[in-house]
Amino acid sequence: DTGVSQDPRHKITKRGQNVTFRCDPISEHNRLYWYRQTLGQGPEFLTYFQNEAQLEKSRLLSDRFSAERPKGSFSTLEIQRTEQGDSAMYLCASSPETGISQVFFGSGTQLSVL
Amino acid sequence: AQSVSQHNHHVILSEAASLELGCNYSYGGTVNLFWYVQYPGQHLQLLLKYFSGDPLVKGIKGFEAEFIKSKFSFNLRKPSVQWSDTAEYFCAVSGGSTLGRLYFGRGTQLTVWP
């Protein structure tokens, strides 16, 4: 499969624990995006990278959230001291920088915080 | 502030019925408009997009949408739905050069009865 890959698909954690998600974009795409989707809502933008540079962060991305893309390839999203309100589907997407016609989404990581 | 409104949260149709899903947006500037579909258990997929030119755009699987600038609308249509169209449909908008920075509506769940 040459699409956007996310790991894990599901994560159950206890409140206060730290969790980390991984996203592997389509290989030639240098832009990578993270979104969050809660039940009954559309995806909400969190942050995006162009290569290894994090160019924009939403106000939704509190201090407990950190995203990295150290070599401009895969990305990780870490949530520290998880709260029940963090329960959501975390989506990753990628696109090329130029000649963009669409963004490609992964299947997401479903986080449940107990 | 940018926003996207989808007025129908759940639509139920019989096969062969016609479909129209409403989408209105609020965005200060030139917009790019999208409809995404999410089939059960699958990732978001692009149905169609509008960047410029002919305001009537055709997408995959017989879907089309019309951009009406004066009404800030981008409604999705299909003349005859099939059971396989059962899915959640999201309208989204982006602007400027960061086309992957999308603002989504909350989605419309379409259920088609055979």
mmCIF file of N, CA, C and O in Angstrom, chain A residues 28-113:
data_model
loop_
_atom_site.group_PDB
_atom_site.id
_atom_site.type_symbol
_atom_site.label_atom_id
_atom_site.label_comp_id
_atom_site.label_asym_id
_atom_site.label_seq_id
_atom_site.Cartn_x
_atom_site.Cartn_y
_atom_site.Cartn_z
ATOM 1 N N GLU A 28 6.831 10.696 -1.764
ATOM 2 C CA GLU A 28 7.302 11.907 -2.446
ATOM 3 C C GLU A 28 6.634 13.183 -1.942
ATOM 4 O O GLU A 28 6.893 14.269 -2.443
ATOM 5 N N HIS A 29 5.783 13.073 -0.924
ATOM 6 C CA HIS A 29 5.079 14.239 -0.400
ATOM 7 C C HIS A 29 5.908 14.927 0.666
ATOM 8 O O HIS A 29 6.314 14.305 1.645
ATOM 9 N N ASN A 30 6.125 16.232 0.502
ATOM 10 C CA ASN A 30 6.909 16.921 1.515
ATOM 11 C C ASN A 30 6.050 17.719 2.495
ATOM 12 O O ASN A 30 6.560 18.305 3.441
ATOM 13 N N ARG A 31 4.739 17.747 2.298
ATOM 14 C CA ARG A 31 3.860 18.379 3.279
ATOM 15 C C ARG A 31 3.097 17.297 4.033
ATOM 16 O O ARG A 31 2.591 16.349 3.435
ATOM 17 N N LEU A 32 3.021 17.487 5.353
ATOM 18 C CA LEU A 32 2.350 16.515 6.216
ATOM 19 C C LEU A 32 1.483 17.269 7.205
ATOM 20 O O LEU A 32 1.913 18.276 7.782
ATOM 21 N N TYR A 33 0.278 16.775 7.412
ATOM 22 C CA TYR A 33 -0.721 17.452 8.234
ATOM 23 C C TYR A 33 -1.240 16.499 9.308
ATOM 24 O O TYR A 33 -1.384 15.300 9.061
ATOM 25 N N TRP A 34 -1.570 17.078 10.450
ATOM 26 C CA TRP A 34 -2.281 16.322 11.485
ATOM 27 C C TRP A 34 -3.627 16.995 11.726
ATOM 28 O O TRP A 34 -3.724 18.230 11.826
ATOM 29 N N TYR A 35 -4.650 16.134 11.829
ATOM 30 C CA TYR A 35 -5.993 16.582 12.138
ATOM 31 C C TYR A 35 -6.536 15.741 13.293
ATOM 32 O O TYR A 35 -6.078 14.620 13.530
ATOM 33 N N ARG A 36 -7.552 16.285 13.959
ATOM 34 C CA ARG A 36 -8.241 15.537 14.995
ATOM 35 C C ARG A 36 -9.728 15.550 14.664
ATOM 36 O O ARG A 36 -10.279 16.583 14.255
ATOM 37 N N GLN A 37 -10.348 14.380 14.855
ATOM 38 C CA GLN A 37 -11.777 14.274 14.581
ATOM 39 C C GLN A 37 -12.480 13.649 15.765
ATOM 40 O O GLN A 37 -12.151 12.533 16.168
ATOM 41 N N THR A 38 -13.444 14.354 16.320
ATOM 42 C CA THR A 38 -14.251 13.808 17.399
ATOM 43 C C THR A 38 -15.601 13.380 16.850
ATOM 44 O O THR A 38 -16.007 13.772 15.742
ATOM 45 N N LEU A 39 -16.304 12.594 17.639
ATOM 46 C CA LEU A 39 -17.559 11.996 17.182
ATOM 47 C C LEU A 39 -18.558 13.068 16.766
ATOM 48 O O LEU A 39 -18.809 14.021 17.513
ATOM 49 N N GLY A 40 -19.087 12.940 15.585
ATOM 50 C CA GLY A 40 -20.102 13.864 15.114
ATOM 51 C C GLY A 40 -19.569 15.171 14.560
ATOM 52 O O GLY A 40 -20.357 16.073 14.249
ATOM 53 N N GLN A 41 -18.262 15.257 14.446
ATOM 54 C CA GLN A 41 -17.652 16.475 13.921
ATOM 55 C C GLN A 41 -16.758 16.154 12.731
ATOM 56 O O GLN A 41 -16.317 15.012 12.559
ATOM 57 N N GLY A 42 -16.483 17.165 11.946
ATOM 58 C CA GLY A 42 -15.511 16.996 10.885
ATOM 59 C C GLY A 42 -14.097 17.133 11.428
ATOM 60 O O GLY A 42 -13.885 17.597 12.555
ATOM 61 N N PRO A 43 -13.118 16.713 10.659
ATOM 62 C CA PRO A 43 -11.731 16.841 11.108
ATOM 63 C C PRO A 43 -11.348 18.294 11.376
ATOM 64 O O PRO A 43 -11.792 19.204 10.670
ATOM 65 N N GLU A 44 -10.540 18.498 12.408
ATOM 66 C CA GLU A 44 -10.051 19.836 12.752
ATOM 67 C C GLU A 44 -8.527 19.846 12.628
ATOM 68 O O GLU A 44 -7.848 18.956 13.139
ATOM 69 N N PHE A 45 -8.038 20.870 11.969
ATOM 70 C CA PHE A 45 -6.608 20.997 11.726
ATOM 71 C C PHE A 45 -5.838 21.180 13.037
ATOM 72 O O PHE A 45 -6.241 21.958 13.913
ATOM 73 N N LEU A 46 -4.718 20.474 13.165
ATOM 74 C CA LEU A 46 -3.847 20.644 14.328
ATOM 75 C C LEU A 46 -2.533 21.332 13.957
ATOM 76 O O LEU A 46 -2.137 22.317 14.579
ATOM 77 N N THR A 47 -1.839 20.789 12.951
ATOM 78 C CA THR A 47 -0.527 21.321 12.599
ATOM 79 C C THR A 47 -0.100 20.788 11.245
ATOM 80 O O THR A 47 -0.682 19.818 10.743
ATOM 81 N N TYR A 48 0.910 21.475 10.632
ATOM 82 C CA TYR A 48 1.450 20.915 9.416
ATOM 83 C C TYR A 48 2.935 21.208 9.269
ATOM 84 O O TYR A 48 3.454 22.183 9.832
ATOM 85 N N PHE A 49 3.574 20.323 8.540
ATOM 86 C CA PHE A 49 5.012 20.386 8.284
ATOM 87 C C PHE A 49 5.256 20.504 6.785
ATOM 88 O O PHE A 49 4.565 19.903 5.974
ATOM 89 N N GLN A 50 6.277 21.269 6.465
ATOM 90 C CA GLN A 50 6.841 21.220 5.131
ATOM 91 C C GLN A 50 8.256 20.716 5.312
ATOM 92 O O GLN A 50 9.085 21.406 5.936
ATOM 93 N N ASN A 51 8.525 19.541 4.799
ATOM 94 C CA ASN A 51 9.758 18.817 5.124
ATOM 95 C C ASN A 51 9.832 18.690 6.645
ATOM 96 O O ASN A 51 8.890 18.246 7.263
ATOM 97 N N GLU A 52 10.942 19.119 7.265
ATOM 98 C CA GLU A 52 11.044 18.943 8.715
ATOM 99 C C GLU A 52 10.570 20.166 9.496
ATOM 100 O O GLU A 52 10.519 20.142 10.724
ATOM 101 N N ALA A 53 10.206 21.227 8.797
ATOM 102 C CA ALA A 53 9.802 22.463 9.451
ATOM 103 C C ALA A 53 8.305 22.459 9.775
ATOM 104 O O ALA A 53 7.474 22.239 8.894
ATOM 105 N N GLN A 54 7.999 22.736 11.044
ATOM 106 C CA GLN A 54 6.599 22.850 11.458
ATOM 107 C C GLN A 54 6.172 24.286 11.200
ATOM 108 O O GLN A 54 6.618 25.219 11.879
ATOM 109 N N LEU A 55 5.303 24.488 10.221
ATOM 110 C CA LEU A 55 4.985 25.826 9.739
ATOM 111 C C LEU A 55 3.751 26.442 10.350
ATOM 112 O O LEU A 55 3.578 27.663 10.306
ATOM 113 N N GLU A 56 2.853 25.636 10.856
ATOM 114 C CA GLU A 56 1.635 26.199 11.430
ATOM 115 C C GLU A 56 1.122 25.264 12.522
ATOM 116 O O GLU A 56 1.174 24.048 12.379
ATOM 117 N N LYS A 57 0.638 25.870 13.593
ATOM 118 C CA LYS A 57 0.039 25.118 14.695
ATOM 119 C C LYS A 57 -1.280 25.754 15.071
ATOM 120 O O LYS A 57 -1.367 26.962 15.239
ATOM 121 N N SER A 58 -2.298 24.930 15.205
ATOM 122 C CA SER A 58 -3.611 25.406 15.613
ATOM 123 C C SER A 58 -3.621 25.704 17.109
ATOM 124 O O SER A 58 -2.837 25.141 17.884
ATOM 125 N N ARG A 59 -4.542 26.566 17.489
ATOM 126 C CA ARG A 59 -4.727 26.814 18.925
ATOM 127 C C ARG A 59 -5.221 25.568 19.652
ATOM 128 O O ARG A 59 -5.143 25.466 20.867
ATOM 129 N N LEU A 60 -5.749 24.605 18.879
ATOM 130 C CA LEU A 60 -6.171 23.345 19.484
ATOM 131 C C LEU A 60 -4.995 22.567 20.029
ATOM 132 O O LEU A 60 -5.160 21.687 20.883
ATOM 133 N N LEU A 61 -3.808 22.829 19.520
ATOM 134 C CA LEU A 61 -2.617 22.086 19.913
ATOM 135 C C LEU A 61 -2.062 22.691 21.192
ATOM 136 O O LEU A 61 -1.241 23.609 21.173
ATOM 137 N N SER A 62 -2.537 22.142 22.328
ATOM 138 C CA SER A 62 -2.093 22.684 23.613
ATOM 139 C C SER A 62 -0.647 22.296 23.877
ATOM 140 O O SER A 62 -0.020 21.558 23.116
ATOM 141 N N ASP A 63 -0.130 22.775 25.008
ATOM 142 C CA ASP A 63 1.263 22.513 25.367
ATOM 143 C C ASP A 63 1.522 21.031 25.604
ATOM 144 O O ASP A 63 2.679 20.593 25.601
ATOM 145 N N ARG A 64 0.479 20.267 25.822
ATOM 146 C CA ARG A 64 0.664 18.834 26.051
ATOM 147 C C ARG A 64 0.886 18.075 24.746
ATOM 148 O O ARG A 64 1.263 16.907 24.780
ATOM 149 N N PHE A 65 0.644 18.735 23.662
ATOM 150 C CA PHE A 65 0.796 18.101 22.344
ATOM 151 C C PHE A 65 2.106 18.562 21.710
ATOM 152 O O PHE A 65 2.436 19.753 21.737
ATOM 153 N N SER A 66 2.800 17.604 21.122
ATOM 154 C CA SER A 66 3.991 17.976 20.352
ATOM 155 C C SER A 66 4.100 17.076 19.130
ATOM 156 O O SER A 66 3.853 15.878 19.194
ATOM 157 N N ALA A 67 4.450 17.688 18.035
ATOM 158 C CA ALA A 67 4.604 16.938 16.790
ATOM 159 C C ALA A 67 5.997 17.185 16.242
ATOM 160 O O ALA A 67 6.545 18.277 16.379
ATOM 161 N N GLU A 68 6.546 16.164 15.653
ATOM 162 C CA GLU A 68 7.882 16.254 15.071
ATOM 163 C C GLU A 68 7.913 15.551 13.727
ATOM 164 O O GLU A 68 7.154 14.624 13.476
ATOM 165 N N ARG A 69 8.834 15.987 12.923
ATOM 166 C CA ARG A 69 9.113 15.327 11.645
ATOM 167 C C ARG A 69 10.609 15.498 11.387
ATOM 168 O O ARG A 69 11.028 16.272 10.546
ATOM 169 N N PRO A 70 11.398 14.762 12.139
ATOM 170 C CA PRO A 70 12.842 15.042 12.232
ATOM 171 C C PRO A 70 13.621 14.942 10.934
ATOM 172 O O PRO A 70 14.560 15.675 10.719
ATOM 173 N N LYS A 71 13.274 14.058 10.064
ATOM 174 C CA LYS A 71 14.035 13.921 8.824
ATOM 175 C C LYS A 71 13.189 14.250 7.615
ATOM 176 O O LYS A 71 13.553 13.933 6.483
ATOM 177 N N GLY A 72 12.088 14.900 7.859
ATOM 178 C CA GLY A 72 11.223 15.262 6.740
ATOM 179 C C GLY A 72 10.510 14.094 6.112
ATOM 180 O O GLY A 72 9.981 14.231 5.006
ATOM 181 N N SER A 73 10.512 12.947 6.811
ATOM 182 C CA SER A 73 9.772 11.801 6.253
ATOM 183 C C SER A 73 8.598 11.497 7.161
ATOM 184 O O SER A 73 7.577 12.164 7.078
ATOM 185 N N PHE A 74 8.741 10.516 8.070
ATOM 186 C CA PHE A 74 7.628 10.210 8.963
ATOM 187 C C PHE A 74 7.484 11.282 10.036
ATOM 188 O O PHE A 74 8.394 12.096 10.269
ATOM 189 N N SER A 75 6.333 11.282 10.678
ATOM 190 C CA SER A 75 6.074 12.245 11.742
ATOM 191 C C SER A 75 5.524 11.516 12.959
ATOM 192 O O SER A 75 4.918 10.441 12.825
ATOM 193 N N THR A 76 5.737 12.100 14.119
ATOM 194 C CA THR A 76 5.135 11.592 15.338
ATOM 195 C C THR A 76 4.347 12.706 16.009
ATOM 196 O O THR A 76 4.711 13.880 15.940
ATOM 197 N N LEU A 77 3.259 12.292 16.642
ATOM 198 C CA LEU A 77 2.439 13.199 17.440
ATOM 199 C C LEU A 77 2.386 12.613 18.840
ATOM 200 O O LEU A 77 1.947 11.471 19.027
ATOM 201 N N GLU A 78 2.866 13.365 19.807
ATOM 202 C CA GLU A 78 2.877 12.905 21.185
ATOM 203 C C GLU A 78 1.898 13.726 22.001
ATOM 204 O O GLU A 78 1.842 14.963 21.862
ATOM 205 N N ILE A 79 1.146 13.058 22.841
ATOM 206 C CA ILE A 79 0.266 13.722 23.795
ATOM 207 C C ILE A 79 0.744 13.339 25.184
ATOM 208 O O ILE A 79 0.808 12.151 25.532
ATOM 209 N N GLN A 80 1.092 14.319 25.965
ATOM 210 C CA GLN A 80 1.536 14.070 27.334
ATOM 211 C C GLN A 80 0.367 14.263 28.299
ATOM 212 O O GLN A 80 -0.527 15.070 28.061
ATOM 213 N N ARG A 81 0.424 13.490 29.379
ATOM 214 C CA ARG A 81 -0.586 13.623 30.457
ATOM 215 C C ARG A 81 -1.996 13.641 29.847
ATOM 216 O O ARG A 81 -2.759 14.605 30.009
ATOM 217 N N THR A 82 -2.329 12.569 29.152
ATOM 218 C CA THR A 82 -3.601 12.528 28.434
ATOM 219 C C THR A 82 -4.788 12.794 29.346
ATOM 220 O O THR A 82 -4.787 12.448 30.543
ATOM 221 N N GLU A 83 -5.806 13.406 28.751
ATOM 222 C CA GLU A 83 -7.068 13.707 29.428
ATOM 223 C C GLU A 83 -8.191 13.034 28.643
ATOM 224 O O GLU A 83 -8.047 12.723 27.458
ATOM 225 N N GLN A 84 -9.321 12.848 29.310
ATOM 226 C CA GLN A 84 -10.437 12.188 28.631
ATOM 227 C C GLN A 84 -10.872 12.968 27.395
ATOM 228 O O GLN A 84 -11.302 12.389 26.395
ATOM 229 N N GLY A 85 -10.733 14.251 27.442
ATOM 230 C CA GLY A 85 -11.100 15.091 26.292
ATOM 231 C C GLY A 85 -10.196 14.905 25.083
ATOM 232 O O GLY A 85 -10.512 15.402 24.005
ATOM 233 N N ASP A 86 -9.097 14.199 25.272
ATOM 234 C CA ASP A 86 -8.211 13.940 24.132
ATOM 235 C C ASP A 86 -8.705 12.760 23.292
ATOM 236 O O ASP A 86 -8.163 12.498 22.210
ATOM 237 N N SER A 87 -9.697 12.052 23.793
ATOM 238 C CA SER A 87 -10.237 10.905 23.051
ATOM 239 C C SER A 87 -10.781 11.390 21.716
ATOM 240 O O SER A 87 -11.644 12.270 21.665
ATOM 241 N N ALA A 88 -10.267 10.833 20.651
ATOM 242 C CA ALA A 88 -10.626 11.277 19.299
ATOM 243 C C ALA A 88 -9.913 10.393 18.288
ATOM 244 O O ALA A 88 -9.081 9.558 18.645
ATOM 245 N N MET A 89 -10.242 10.624 17.028
ATOM 246 C CA MET A 89 -9.498 10.013 15.931
ATOM 247 C C MET A 89 -8.449 11.029 15.479
ATOM 248 O O MET A 89 -8.791 12.180 15.204
ATOM 249 N N TYR A 90 -7.210 10.624 15.429
ATOM 250 C CA TYR A 90 -6.136 11.508 14.977
ATOM 251 C C TYR A 90 -5.741 11.098 13.560
ATOM 252 O O TYR A 90 -5.304 9.967 13.321
ATOM 253 N N LEU A 91 -5.932 12.037 12.649
ATOM 254 C CA LEU A 91 -5.719 11.774 11.236
ATOM 255 C C LEU A 91 -4.446 12.451 10.752
ATOM 256 O O LEU A 91 -4.141 13.571 11.139
ATOM 257 N N CYS A 92 -3.754 11.762 9.908
ATOM 258 C CA CYS A 92 -2.584 12.319 9.250
ATOM 259 C C CYS A 92 -2.876 12.406 7.756
ATOM 260 O O CYS A 92 -3.610 11.570 7.197
ATOM 261 N N ALA A 93 -2.332 13.410 7.123
ATOM 262 C CA ALA A 93 -2.519 13.577 5.686
ATOM 263 C C ALA A 93 -1.226 14.099 5.075
ATOM 264 O O ALA A 93 -0.384 14.669 5.774
ATOM 265 N N SER A 94 -1.086 13.898 3.780
ATOM 266 C CA SER A 94 0.107 14.420 3.123
ATOM 267 C C SER A 94 -0.229 14.931 1.734
ATOM 268 O O SER A 94 -1.259 14.555 1.147
ATOM 269 N N SER A 95 0.643 15.783 1.231
ATOM 270 C CA SER A 95 0.480 16.327 -0.110
ATOM 271 C C SER A 95 1.835 16.768 -0.629
ATOM 272 O O SER A 95 2.754 17.036 0.151
ATOM 273 N N PRO A 96 1.970 16.874 -1.937
ATOM 274 C CA PRO A 96 3.182 17.487 -2.461
ATOM 275 C C PRO A 96 3.112 18.993 -2.261
ATOM 276 O O PRO A 96 2.045 19.545 -2.009
ATOM 277 N N GLU A 97 4.250 19.655 -2.365
ATOM 278 C CA GLU A 97 4.269 21.108 -2.158
ATOM 279 C C GLU A 97 3.759 21.844 -3.381
ATOM 280 O O GLU A 97 3.039 22.826 -3.260
ATOM 281 N N THR A 98 4.142 21.371 -4.529
ATOM 282 C CA THR A 98 3.767 22.078 -5.753
ATOM 283 C C THR A 98 2.867 21.200 -6.593
ATOM 284 O O THR A 98 2.869 19.987 -6.461
ATOM 285 N N GLY A 99 2.119 21.849 -7.430
ATOM 286 C CA GLY A 99 1.222 21.106 -8.308
ATOM 287 C C GLY A 99 0.202 20.330 -7.536
ATOM 288 O O GLY A 99 -0.305 19.307 -7.966
ATOM 289 N N ILE A 100 -0.120 20.845 -6.336
ATOM 290 C CA ILE A 100 -1.035 20.074 -5.479
ATOM 291 C C ILE A 100 -2.436 20.073 -6.064
ATOM 292 O O ILE A 100 -2.953 21.073 -6.507
ATOM 293 N N SER A 101 -3.025 18.923 -6.051
ATOM 294 C CA SER A 101 -4.417 18.846 -6.467
ATOM 295 C C SER A 101 -5.285 18.286 -5.357
ATOM 296 O O SER A 101 -6.484 18.500 -5.362
ATOM 297 N N GLN A 102 -4.719 17.592 -4.434
ATOM 298 C CA GLN A 102 -5.488 17.089 -3.320
ATOM 299 C C GLN A 102 -4.565 16.658 -2.200
ATOM 300 O O GLN A 102 -3.364 16.514 -2.373
ATOM 301 N N VAL A 103 -5.187 16.457 -1.052
ATOM 302 C CA VAL A 103 -4.519 15.947 0.124
ATOM 303 C C VAL A 103 -4.980 14.512 0.333
ATOM 304 O O VAL A 103 -6.153 14.206 0.162
ATOM 305 N N PHE A 104 -4.051 13.637 0.703
ATOM 306 C CA PHE A 104 -4.358 12.233 0.912
ATOM 307 C C PHE A 104 -4.340 11.936 2.405
ATOM 308 O O PHE A 104 -3.360 12.265 3.094
ATOM 309 N N PHE A 105 -5.399 11.295 2.876
ATOM 310 C CA PHE A 105 -5.538 11.024 4.292
ATOM 311 C C PHE A 105 -5.217 9.574 4.610
ATOM 312 O O PHE A 105 -5.467 8.670 3.801
ATOM 313 N N GLY A 106 -4.679 9.369 5.825
ATOM 314 C CA GLY A 106 -4.535 8.029 6.358
ATOM 315 C C GLY A 106 -5.820 7.597 7.048
ATOM 316 O O GLY A 106 -6.789 8.353 7.116
ATOM 317 N N SER A 107 -5.811 6.379 7.555
ATOM 318 C CA SER A 107 -7.007 5.829 8.195
ATOM 319 C C SER A 107 -7.165 6.278 9.640
ATOM 320 O O SER A 107 -8.226 6.069 10.233
ATOM 321 N N GLY A 108 -6.124 6.889 10.197
ATOM 322 C CA GLY A 108 -6.256 7.465 11.518
ATOM 323 C C GLY A 108 -5.863 6.544 12.655
ATOM 324 O O GLY A 108 -5.745 5.326 12.499
ATOM 325 N N THR A 109 -5.613 7.153 13.802
ATOM 326 C CA THR A 109 -5.406 6.443 15.063
ATOM 327 C C THR A 109 -6.530 6.840 15.997
ATOM 328 O O THR A 109 -6.708 8.024 16.293
ATOM 329 N N GLN A 110 -7.284 5.855 16.448
ATOM 330 C CA GLN A 110 -8.391 6.113 17.381
ATOM 331 C C GLN A 110 -7.854 6.038 18.794
ATOM 332 O O GLN A 110 -7.387 4.992 19.232
ATOM 333 N N LEU A 111 -7.887 7.139 19.500
ATOM 334 C CA LEU A 111 -7.410 7.202 20.877
ATOM 335 C C LEU A 111 -8.586 7.203 21.843
ATOM 336 O O LEU A 111 -9.496 8.017 21.691
ATOM 337 N N SER A 112 -8.532 6.324 22.807
ATOM 338 C CA SER A 112 -9.521 6.305 23.884
ATOM 339 C C SER A 112 -8.787 6.477 25.206
ATOM 340 O O SER A 112 -7.883 5.696 25.523
ATOM 341 N N VAL A 113 -9.154 7.504 25.931
ATOM 342 C CA VAL A 113 -8.535 7.786 27.222
ATOM 343 C C VAL A 113 -9.537 7.446 28.313
ATOM 344 O O VAL A 113 -10.633 8.022 28.369
#
